[in-house]
Short mmCIF file of C-alpha atoms in Angstrom, two decimals:
data_model
loop_
_atom_site.label_atom_id
_atom_site.label_comp_id
_atom_site.label_asym_id
_atom_site.label_seq_id
_atom_site.Cartn_x
_atom_site.Cartn_y
_atom_site.Cartn_z
CA MET A 10 26.67 0.05 7.55
CA ILE A 11 24.91 3.30 8.36
CA SER A 12 24.45 4.24 11.99
CA THR A 13 22.50 7.15 13.36
CA GLU A 14 25.24 7.31 15.99
CA ASP A 15 27.76 8.05 13.20
CA PRO A 16 28.42 11.82 13.40
CA ASP A 17 28.40 12.17 9.59
CA VAL A 18 25.08 10.35 9.23
CA LEU A 19 23.53 12.21 12.12
CA THR A 20 24.71 15.51 10.66
CA ALA A 21 23.20 14.60 7.27
CA LEU A 22 19.83 13.75 8.80
CA ARG A 23 19.79 16.90 10.90
CA THR A 24 20.67 18.92 7.80
CA MET A 25 17.65 17.35 6.10
CA GLN A 26 15.50 18.28 9.10
CA ALA A 27 16.61 21.89 8.75
CA LYS A 28 15.90 21.80 5.03
CA ALA A 29 12.44 20.38 5.71
CA LEU A 30 11.70 23.39 7.91
CA SER A 31 12.61 25.78 5.11
CA MET A 32 10.68 23.75 2.49
CA ARG A 33 7.40 24.37 4.34
CA ASN A 34 7.63 28.05 3.31
CA GLU A 35 8.32 27.34 -0.36
CA PRO A 36 5.67 28.08 -3.00
CA ILE A 37 3.75 25.18 -4.53
CA THR A 38 5.68 25.78 -7.75
CA ALA A 39 8.86 24.54 -6.03
CA ARG A 40 7.19 21.20 -5.22
CA LYS A 41 5.95 20.89 -8.79
CA LYS A 42 9.40 21.61 -10.16
CA ARG A 43 10.86 18.70 -8.18
CA LEU A 44 8.15 16.36 -9.42
CA ARG A 45 8.61 17.42 -13.05
CA THR A 46 12.36 16.84 -12.73
CA LEU A 47 11.64 13.37 -11.35
CA LYS A 48 9.20 12.60 -14.16
CA ARG A 49 11.70 13.62 -16.86
CA TRP A 50 14.44 11.49 -15.32
CA ILE A 51 12.19 8.42 -15.28
CA LEU A 52 11.22 8.87 -18.94
CA ASP A 53 14.82 9.55 -20.00
CA ASN A 54 16.20 6.54 -18.11
CA GLN A 55 13.45 3.98 -18.71
CA SER A 56 15.78 1.49 -20.40
CA GLU A 57 18.19 1.50 -17.46
CA LEU A 58 15.31 0.91 -15.06
CA GLU A 59 14.04 -1.99 -17.19
CA ARG A 60 17.48 -3.62 -17.12
CA ALA A 61 17.63 -3.24 -13.34
CA ALA A 62 14.24 -4.93 -12.91
CA ALA A 63 15.35 -7.78 -15.15
CA ALA A 64 18.66 -8.18 -13.32
CA ASP A 65 17.11 -8.39 -9.85
CA LEU A 66 13.94 -10.41 -10.47
CA GLY A 67 13.96 -11.42 -14.12
CA LYS A 68 10.95 -9.18 -14.76
CA PRO A 69 9.88 -8.86 -18.39
CA ALA A 70 10.02 -5.26 -19.60
CA ILE A 71 6.31 -4.96 -20.38
CA GLU A 72 5.40 -6.14 -16.88
CA PHE A 73 7.76 -3.64 -15.29
CA ILE A 74 6.60 -0.77 -17.51
CA SER A 75 2.87 -1.42 -17.13
CA ILE A 76 2.90 -1.92 -13.37
CA GLU A 77 5.79 0.09 -11.96
CA ILE A 78 6.73 2.93 -14.31
CA PHE A 79 3.17 3.60 -15.44
CA ASN A 80 1.83 3.83 -11.89
CA VAL A 81 4.62 6.13 -10.72
CA LEU A 82 4.10 8.46 -13.69
CA GLU A 83 0.34 8.42 -13.12
CA GLU A 84 0.85 9.27 -9.45
CA ILE A 85 3.07 12.21 -10.40
CA ARG A 86 0.57 13.38 -13.03
CA THR A 87 -2.27 13.25 -10.50
CA ILE A 88 -0.29 15.23 -7.95
CA LEU A 89 0.76 17.89 -10.47
CA LYS A 90 -2.81 18.27 -11.72
CA ASN A 91 -4.41 18.62 -8.29
CA LEU A 92 -1.72 20.02 -6.00
CA ASN A 93 -2.90 23.64 -6.03
CA HIS A 94 -6.37 22.51 -4.96
CA TRP A 95 -5.17 19.97 -2.39
CA ALA A 96 -2.81 22.44 -0.72
CA SER A 97 -5.41 25.22 -0.46
CA PRO A 98 -7.08 25.91 2.90
CA VAL A 99 -10.47 24.20 3.30
CA TYR A 100 -13.24 26.35 4.81
CA VAL A 101 -15.21 24.73 7.65
CA PRO A 102 -18.61 26.25 8.57
CA PRO A 103 -18.92 27.13 12.28
CA SER A 104 -20.85 24.97 14.71
CA PHE A 105 -23.35 26.46 17.19
CA ALA A 106 -20.69 26.70 19.87
CA VAL A 107 -18.49 29.01 17.77
CA LEU A 108 -20.98 31.06 15.74
CA GLY A 109 -19.36 34.17 14.35
CA THR A 110 -15.92 32.60 13.92
CA TYR A 111 -14.07 31.72 10.72
CA SER A 112 -12.50 28.26 10.54
CA GLU A 113 -10.37 26.38 8.02
CA ILE A 114 -8.08 23.39 7.67
CA ARG A 115 -4.57 24.01 6.38
CA TYR A 116 -2.25 21.32 5.08
CA GLU A 117 1.35 21.76 6.13
CA PRO A 118 4.29 19.42 5.42
CA LYS A 119 5.10 16.98 8.21
CA GLY A 120 8.86 17.52 7.82
CA LEU A 121 11.42 14.76 7.28
CA CYS A 122 9.83 11.48 6.16
CA LEU A 123 11.24 7.97 5.85
CA VAL A 124 10.07 5.58 3.11
CA ILE A 125 11.06 1.92 3.55
CA ALA A 126 10.36 -0.03 0.35
CA PRO A 127 10.09 -3.78 -0.36
CA TRP A 128 11.70 -5.89 -3.08
CA ASN A 129 8.67 -7.15 -5.01
CA PHE A 130 7.96 -3.85 -6.81
CA PRO A 131 11.13 -2.04 -5.78
CA PHE A 132 10.79 1.02 -8.01
CA LEU A 133 7.05 1.60 -7.65
CA LEU A 134 6.88 1.16 -3.89
CA ALA A 135 9.88 3.40 -3.24
CA VAL A 136 9.26 6.21 -5.72
CA GLY A 137 5.45 6.32 -5.45
CA PRO A 138 5.38 7.23 -1.72
CA MET A 139 8.41 9.48 -2.25
CA ALA A 140 6.47 11.45 -4.88
CA SER A 141 3.52 11.82 -2.49
CA ALA A 142 5.83 13.05 0.27
CA LEU A 143 7.48 15.56 -2.07
CA GLY A 144 4.09 16.75 -3.29
CA ALA A 145 3.14 17.45 0.32
CA GLY A 146 6.32 19.52 0.71
CA ASN A 147 8.53 17.18 2.73
CA ALA A 148 12.17 16.13 2.65
CA VAL A 149 12.50 12.36 2.19
CA VAL A 150 14.89 9.56 3.14
CA VAL A 151 14.31 6.45 1.00
CA LYS A 152 15.48 2.98 2.09
CA PRO A 153 15.13 0.60 -0.90
CA SER A 154 15.25 -3.17 -0.49
CA GLU A 155 18.65 -4.85 -0.36
CA LEU A 156 17.07 -7.83 -2.16
CA ALA A 157 16.80 -5.70 -5.31
CA PRO A 158 20.33 -4.24 -5.33
CA THR A 159 20.45 -3.17 -8.98
CA MET A 160 17.22 -1.22 -8.69
CA SER A 161 18.34 0.18 -5.35
CA ALA A 162 21.44 1.60 -7.04
CA CYS A 163 19.27 3.08 -9.82
CA ILE A 164 17.02 4.80 -7.27
CA ALA A 165 20.09 6.24 -5.54
CA LYS A 166 21.37 7.50 -8.90
CA MET A 167 17.96 9.03 -9.65
CA ALA A 168 17.84 10.85 -6.32
CA SER A 169 21.30 12.36 -6.75
CA ALA A 170 20.47 13.47 -10.29
CA CYS A 171 17.09 15.04 -9.45
CA PHE A 172 17.43 16.48 -5.95
CA SER A 173 19.88 18.04 -3.56
CA PRO A 174 21.04 15.63 -0.81
CA ASP A 175 19.19 17.61 1.84
CA GLU A 176 15.89 17.17 -0.08
CA VAL A 177 16.02 13.46 -0.93
CA ARG A 178 18.59 10.94 0.27
CA VAL A 179 18.70 7.23 -0.57
CA VAL A 180 20.21 4.94 2.06
CA GLU A 181 21.16 1.45 0.89
CA GLY A 182 21.78 -1.61 3.04
CA GLY A 183 20.11 -4.48 4.86
CA LEU A 184 17.95 -5.02 7.92
CA GLU A 185 20.46 -3.48 10.31
CA VAL A 186 20.44 -0.26 8.30
CA SER A 187 16.65 -0.10 8.57
CA LYS A 188 16.84 -0.70 12.31
CA GLN A 189 19.37 2.10 12.72
CA LEU A 190 17.28 4.51 10.66
CA LEU A 191 14.25 3.75 12.82
CA THR A 192 16.04 5.14 15.88
CA PHE A 193 16.01 8.64 14.36
CA PRO A 194 13.00 10.89 15.12
CA PHE A 195 11.48 11.18 11.65
CA ASP A 196 8.22 13.09 11.26
CA HIS A 197 6.53 10.22 9.39
CA ILE A 198 7.47 6.66 8.42
CA PHE A 199 5.91 4.94 5.41
CA PHE A 200 6.62 1.19 5.37
CA THR A 201 5.64 -1.43 2.82
CA GLY A 202 6.35 -5.06 3.67
CA SER A 203 5.26 -8.00 5.81
CA PRO A 204 3.16 -7.80 8.99
CA ALA A 205 6.06 -9.29 10.96
CA VAL A 206 8.47 -6.52 9.97
CA GLY A 207 5.67 -3.95 10.15
CA SER A 208 5.22 -4.69 13.84
CA ILE A 209 8.95 -4.03 14.37
CA VAL A 210 8.70 -0.73 12.50
CA MET A 211 5.72 0.32 14.59
CA SER A 212 7.45 -0.65 17.83
CA GLU A 213 10.58 1.33 16.97
CA ALA A 214 8.57 4.32 15.77
CA ALA A 215 6.72 4.37 19.08
CA ARG A 216 9.96 5.24 20.88
CA ASN A 217 9.90 8.63 19.14
CA LEU A 218 6.09 8.83 18.86
CA THR A 219 6.54 8.92 15.08
CA PRO A 220 3.34 8.42 13.05
CA VAL A 221 3.49 5.48 10.65
CA THR A 222 1.74 4.22 7.56
CA LEU A 223 1.92 0.44 7.21
CA GLU A 224 1.18 -1.11 3.82
CA LEU A 225 1.30 -4.81 4.66
CA GLY A 226 -0.20 -7.92 3.10
CA GLY A 227 -2.26 -10.91 4.09
CA LYS A 228 -4.44 -13.55 2.52
CA SER A 229 -6.61 -11.62 0.08
CA PRO A 230 -9.58 -13.86 -0.78
CA CYS A 231 -11.23 -14.24 -4.16
CA VAL A 232 -14.86 -15.41 -4.14
CA VAL A 233 -16.41 -16.81 -7.34
CA THR A 234 -20.16 -17.45 -7.21
CA SER A 235 -22.33 -19.45 -9.59
CA SER A 236 -23.53 -16.23 -11.24
CA ALA A 237 -20.01 -15.30 -12.35
CA ARG A 238 -18.74 -15.38 -15.92
CA VAL A 239 -16.40 -18.28 -15.28
CA ASP A 240 -13.92 -18.03 -18.13
CA GLU A 241 -13.49 -14.29 -17.67
CA ALA A 242 -13.02 -14.80 -13.93
CA ALA A 243 -10.45 -17.55 -14.50
CA LEU A 244 -8.41 -15.37 -16.88
CA ARG A 245 -8.35 -12.39 -14.54
CA ILE A 246 -7.53 -14.53 -11.51
CA ALA A 247 -4.66 -16.24 -13.33
CA VAL A 248 -3.17 -12.95 -14.52
CA SER A 249 -3.35 -11.24 -11.14
CA LYS A 250 -2.09 -14.30 -9.24
CA PHE A 251 0.84 -15.35 -11.41
CA THR A 252 2.12 -11.96 -12.54
CA ASN A 253 5.41 -11.26 -10.73
CA ALA A 254 5.41 -14.97 -9.82
CA GLY A 255 2.71 -14.31 -7.24
CA GLN A 256 4.99 -12.01 -5.24
CA THR A 257 2.35 -9.31 -4.94
CA CYS A 258 0.69 -8.12 -1.74
CA ILE A 259 -2.67 -7.70 -3.51
CA ALA A 260 -2.59 -10.97 -5.47
CA PRO A 261 -5.53 -13.27 -4.71
CA ASP A 262 -4.09 -15.57 -2.06
CA TYR A 263 -6.81 -18.20 -2.33
CA VAL A 264 -10.00 -18.73 -4.33
CA LEU A 265 -13.38 -19.73 -2.94
CA ALA A 266 -15.51 -21.22 -5.72
CA GLU A 267 -19.17 -22.19 -5.45
CA ASP A 268 -20.03 -25.87 -6.09
CA LYS A 269 -21.75 -25.29 -9.44
CA VAL A 270 -18.72 -23.63 -11.03
CA TYR A 271 -15.84 -25.17 -9.06
CA ASP A 272 -14.55 -27.76 -11.55
CA ARG A 273 -14.97 -25.53 -14.58
CA LEU A 274 -13.25 -22.62 -12.86
CA VAL A 275 -10.26 -24.77 -11.87
CA ASP A 276 -9.96 -26.10 -15.43
CA ARG A 277 -10.03 -22.60 -16.94
CA ILE A 278 -7.52 -21.16 -14.45
CA VAL A 279 -5.17 -24.01 -15.39
CA PHE A 280 -5.77 -23.34 -19.10
CA HIS A 281 -4.99 -19.64 -18.85
CA ALA A 282 -1.99 -20.15 -16.56
CA ARG A 283 -0.45 -22.62 -19.03
CA LYS A 284 -1.17 -20.33 -21.97
CA LEU A 285 0.13 -17.11 -20.42
CA PHE A 286 2.94 -18.15 -18.07
CA SER A 287 4.70 -21.11 -19.70
CA ASN A 288 7.65 -19.19 -21.18
CA PRO A 289 10.51 -19.11 -18.64
CA SER A 290 12.19 -16.22 -20.46
CA THR A 291 9.28 -13.88 -19.66
CA TYR A 292 8.43 -15.18 -16.20
CA THR A 293 9.59 -13.43 -13.03
CA ARG A 294 11.88 -15.35 -10.69
CA ILE A 295 11.49 -15.90 -6.95
CA VAL A 296 13.50 -13.24 -5.15
CA SER A 297 15.85 -15.42 -3.08
CA ASP A 298 16.86 -19.00 -2.29
CA ARG A 299 15.20 -18.70 1.11
CA HIS A 300 11.84 -17.73 -0.39
CA PHE A 301 12.18 -20.47 -3.04
CA THR A 302 12.78 -23.10 -0.36
CA ARG A 303 9.83 -21.80 1.66
CA LEU A 304 7.50 -22.32 -1.34
CA VAL A 305 8.88 -25.81 -2.04
CA ASP A 306 8.31 -26.81 1.60
CA LEU A 307 4.80 -25.35 1.57
CA LEU A 308 3.89 -27.31 -1.55
CA GLN A 309 5.33 -30.50 -0.06
CA ALA A 310 3.21 -30.02 3.08
CA CYS A 311 0.11 -29.70 0.90
CA ARG A 312 0.90 -32.95 -0.93
CA GLN A 313 1.26 -34.75 2.38
CA GLU A 314 -2.25 -33.55 3.28
CA GLY A 315 -3.64 -35.11 0.09
CA VAL A 316 -4.09 -31.84 -1.79
CA VAL A 317 -4.12 -32.34 -5.57
CA ALA A 318 -1.92 -30.15 -7.78
CA VAL A 319 -3.84 -29.93 -11.07
CA LEU A 320 -1.16 -27.63 -12.45
CA ASP A 321 2.38 -28.20 -11.25
CA GLY A 322 5.03 -26.81 -13.57
CA PRO A 323 8.79 -27.01 -13.21
CA ALA A 324 10.57 -25.57 -10.20
CA GLU A 325 14.29 -25.02 -10.76
CA ALA A 326 16.29 -24.00 -7.71
CA ARG A 327 19.33 -23.06 -9.81
CA ASP A 328 17.72 -19.90 -11.19
CA ARG A 329 14.76 -19.75 -8.75
CA LEU A 330 12.15 -20.53 -11.42
CA PHE A 331 8.90 -21.53 -9.71
CA SER A 332 6.14 -22.14 -12.26
CA PRO A 333 2.43 -21.62 -11.50
CA VAL A 334 0.75 -24.20 -9.28
CA VAL A 335 -3.02 -24.66 -8.93
CA LEU A 336 -4.34 -26.77 -6.04
CA LYS A 337 -7.74 -28.40 -5.54
CA ASN A 338 -9.28 -30.45 -2.72
CA VAL A 339 -7.87 -27.88 -0.32
CA SER A 340 -9.25 -27.73 3.22
CA VAL A 341 -9.69 -24.47 5.10
CA ASP A 342 -7.48 -26.06 7.77
CA SER A 343 -4.65 -26.78 5.32
CA ALA A 344 -1.14 -25.54 6.07
CA ILE A 345 -1.34 -23.30 3.04
CA MET A 346 -4.22 -21.37 4.64
CA ARG A 347 -2.21 -20.32 7.70
CA ASP A 348 -0.04 -17.56 6.26
CA GLU A 349 0.18 -15.40 3.16
CA ILE A 350 1.58 -17.51 0.30
CA PHE A 351 3.37 -14.70 -1.55
CA GLY A 352 4.24 -16.93 -4.46
CA PRO A 353 2.69 -18.64 -7.52
CA ILE A 354 0.67 -21.27 -5.63
CA LEU A 355 -3.11 -20.90 -5.87
CA PRO A 356 -5.40 -23.02 -3.66
CA VAL A 357 -9.02 -23.28 -4.82
CA ILE A 358 -11.53 -24.14 -2.09
CA ARG A 359 -15.12 -25.27 -2.63
CA PHE A 360 -18.06 -23.60 -0.86
CA HIS A 361 -21.76 -24.48 -0.84
CA ASP A 362 -23.48 -21.18 -0.11
CA LEU A 363 -22.60 -17.54 0.44
CA ALA A 364 -22.82 -17.83 4.22
CA GLU A 365 -20.08 -20.47 4.16
CA ALA A 366 -17.86 -18.28 1.96
CA GLU A 367 -18.36 -15.33 4.29
CA SER A 368 -17.48 -17.50 7.28
CA ILE A 369 -14.23 -18.68 5.64
CA VAL A 370 -13.21 -15.11 4.80
CA ASN A 371 -13.98 -13.90 8.32
CA HIS A 372 -11.97 -16.75 9.84
CA GLN A 373 -8.83 -15.15 8.37
CA PRO A 374 -7.32 -11.81 9.47
CA ARG A 375 -8.73 -8.84 7.57
CA ALA A 376 -7.16 -8.65 4.13
CA LEU A 377 -5.70 -5.93 1.96
CA ALA A 378 -8.34 -6.68 -0.68
CA LEU A 379 -11.43 -8.81 -1.30
CA TYR A 380 -12.16 -9.95 -4.87
CA ILE A 381 -15.68 -10.94 -5.88
CA PHE A 382 -16.71 -12.45 -9.20
CA SER A 383 -20.50 -12.32 -9.40
CA ASP A 384 -23.21 -10.83 -11.58
CA ALA A 385 -25.70 -10.80 -8.70
CA ARG A 386 -25.75 -7.50 -6.84
CA ARG A 387 -27.31 -9.20 -3.82
CA GLU A 388 -24.24 -11.43 -3.53
CA THR A 389 -21.67 -8.65 -3.87
CA GLU A 390 -23.50 -6.45 -1.37
CA SER A 391 -23.78 -9.32 1.11
CA LEU A 392 -20.07 -10.13 0.88
CA MET A 393 -19.06 -6.48 1.27
CA ALA A 394 -21.38 -5.97 4.24
CA SER A 395 -20.36 -9.13 6.09
CA THR A 396 -16.58 -8.90 5.66
CA SER A 397 -13.88 -6.28 6.21
CA SER A 398 -10.94 -5.50 3.92
CA GLY A 399 -8.85 -2.58 2.77
CA ALA A 400 -10.57 -2.60 -0.62
CA VAL A 401 -13.07 -4.55 -2.71
CA CYS A 402 -12.73 -5.26 -6.42
CA ILE A 403 -15.73 -6.73 -8.23
CA ASN A 404 -15.29 -8.86 -11.36
CA ASP A 405 -11.54 -8.29 -11.47
CA CYS A 406 -8.48 -8.36 -9.23
CA ALA A 407 -6.07 -5.61 -8.16
CA MET A 408 -7.59 -2.92 -10.38
CA HIS A 409 -8.19 -0.60 -7.42
CA PHE A 410 -4.42 -0.18 -7.15
CA PHE A 411 -4.29 1.42 -10.60
CA HIS A 412 -6.91 4.07 -9.75
CA SER A 413 -4.98 7.08 -8.46
CA GLY A 414 -8.19 8.58 -7.08
CA LEU A 415 -8.87 5.67 -4.72
CA PRO A 416 -7.15 5.52 -1.30
CA PHE A 417 -4.99 2.39 -1.09
CA GLY A 418 -4.27 0.58 2.16
CA GLY A 419 -5.23 -2.20 4.51
CA VAL A 420 -7.14 -2.79 7.71
CA GLY A 421 -6.02 -4.61 10.84
CA ARG A 422 -3.05 -6.90 10.14
CA SER A 423 -2.98 -5.88 6.48
CA GLY A 424 -1.96 -2.36 7.50
CA PHE A 425 -3.35 1.08 8.18
CA GLY A 426 -3.07 4.51 6.66
CA ARG A 427 -3.67 5.29 3.01
CA ALA A 428 -1.61 6.03 -0.09
CA HIS A 429 -2.16 7.29 -3.65
CA GLY A 430 -3.54 10.57 -4.91
CA HIS A 431 -5.20 12.89 -2.43
CA ALA A 432 -5.00 10.25 0.30
CA GLY A 433 -1.22 10.12 -0.11
CA PHE A 434 -1.01 13.91 0.08
CA VAL A 435 -3.00 13.90 3.33
CA THR A 436 -0.87 11.06 4.75
CA PHE A 437 2.27 13.17 4.43
CA SER A 438 0.58 16.39 5.63
CA ASN A 439 -0.35 17.77 9.02
CA GLU A 440 -3.99 18.84 8.98
CA LYS A 441 -3.81 22.05 10.96
CA SER A 442 -7.09 23.42 12.32
CA VAL A 443 -7.31 27.23 12.26
CA ILE A 444 -10.08 29.30 13.88
CA ARG A 445 -10.33 33.10 13.87
CA GLN A 446 -12.43 34.69 16.61
CA ARG A 447 -14.30 37.97 16.07
CA HIS A 448 -13.79 41.03 18.26
CA GLY A 449 -16.26 42.08 20.93
CA LEU A 450 -18.95 39.96 22.56
CA THR A 451 -18.87 36.25 21.61
CA GLY A 452 -20.62 33.08 22.64
CA ALA A 453 -17.51 32.11 24.57
CA SER A 454 -18.31 34.87 27.06
CA LEU A 455 -20.68 32.44 28.79
CA LEU A 456 -17.62 30.42 29.81
CA TYR A 457 -15.88 33.32 31.56
CA PRO A 458 -16.04 33.62 35.36
CA PRO A 459 -17.95 34.53 37.42
CA HIS A 460 -20.18 31.50 36.78
CA THR A 461 -23.56 33.00 37.73
CA ALA A 462 -26.97 31.38 37.97
CA ARG A 463 -28.13 33.54 35.04
CA LYS A 464 -25.41 32.16 32.78
CA GLN A 465 -26.33 28.64 33.81
CA ARG A 466 -30.02 29.27 32.96
CA LEU A 467 -29.08 30.72 29.54
CA LEU A 468 -26.88 27.74 28.74
CA THR A 469 -29.55 25.28 29.86
CA LYS A 470 -32.18 27.00 27.68
CA PHE A 471 -29.81 26.99 24.71
CA MET A 472 -29.20 23.24 25.03
CA ALA A 473 -32.92 22.53 25.42
CA LEU A 474 -33.68 24.59 22.30
CA PHE A 475 -31.06 23.10 19.98
CA TYR A 476 -30.34 19.59 21.24
CA ARG A 477 -33.61 18.21 22.61
#
């Protein structure tokens, strides 16, 4: 177990702090060189990464490549393409109060950053934020998930091959390791995981007044109105829900379907789920026995409430295979509506009009994403205006995550702070305000003592002229 009270560990972290100070004076080319080295390693070791994903979660290679490797490489490409522009000072025109001055915003590295990654997309959610932090010029400590040990070892191998240990260090271990790391005064902490653990991270970070980014989860709703293209909606919902066995923070947690399309939508979701996710050899497993048991108990509670499972495939505890489940006749007060499901169980709830759908969404904590399937602009605008979420995706699910130009993050209990692209660069940067005053007489002279009646009259006239 690592301990920040261990002299060797403390020395290593302090060495990284010192390195972070020197990295702030490096040219942008040095940051790009690190990112290019990282990119080459990923491409050269893709097969090893695929095997690690399969060993930990049974992920099929195409799913791992298309979601995790692709998104990391796209993030690196975006940073490399735009870094010179992002890192340049931004001119800010003067306000009336400081006429004659020159002002700009400069982006400086925060210093030593900690990235704590989850198990569901263990490569993407560790290396993506790490790339953003490196692009902003920081040194990085990465704590991968202990529930994906093979991938964790791969990430450690990658870090040692691509970077010096004072630039990037991977620390492996369980919850106690994370708790110990959180006692160290990092300059920024980026956490992806559950709201429950996120609150612990925030509490520990507060002891050192460390800024945090929390990428959490929640019950992301999916609203399907009568104007939607039902079969297309059903296909896209099924894919986004049951990929990775539903263990995705931005998967649709529940579906709200309007009366007119409810039965047809349920039938088509079942059809597509059976067609696309019936082969156990290409279906991701549940991460642990504890999570498997949690899903079994949740499904049993639903059955006791009279909920109907219109699709209920095999669930095998021996290898943690939990096939897609689709539920109908679900009440908004059902046990399954209390917490994020984070598994391949999809409740479909009936609504009568848009006001009812909006009320159901607003009854839940604000979500990481809202999904709307509708061809009526009035409906989509009404739902967006009356609800709050980290993102909105219209006529698809989760696609906003793949757009490196869109800030990604939550609101309220689904998290705060933003990742990806320019937003990720800003997250790991200190926005430093710089103002250069001219020589001689300036407007600030009015503020100097003595505070005469004449100065007061001039200031009063100025305010009346410009602000009335």
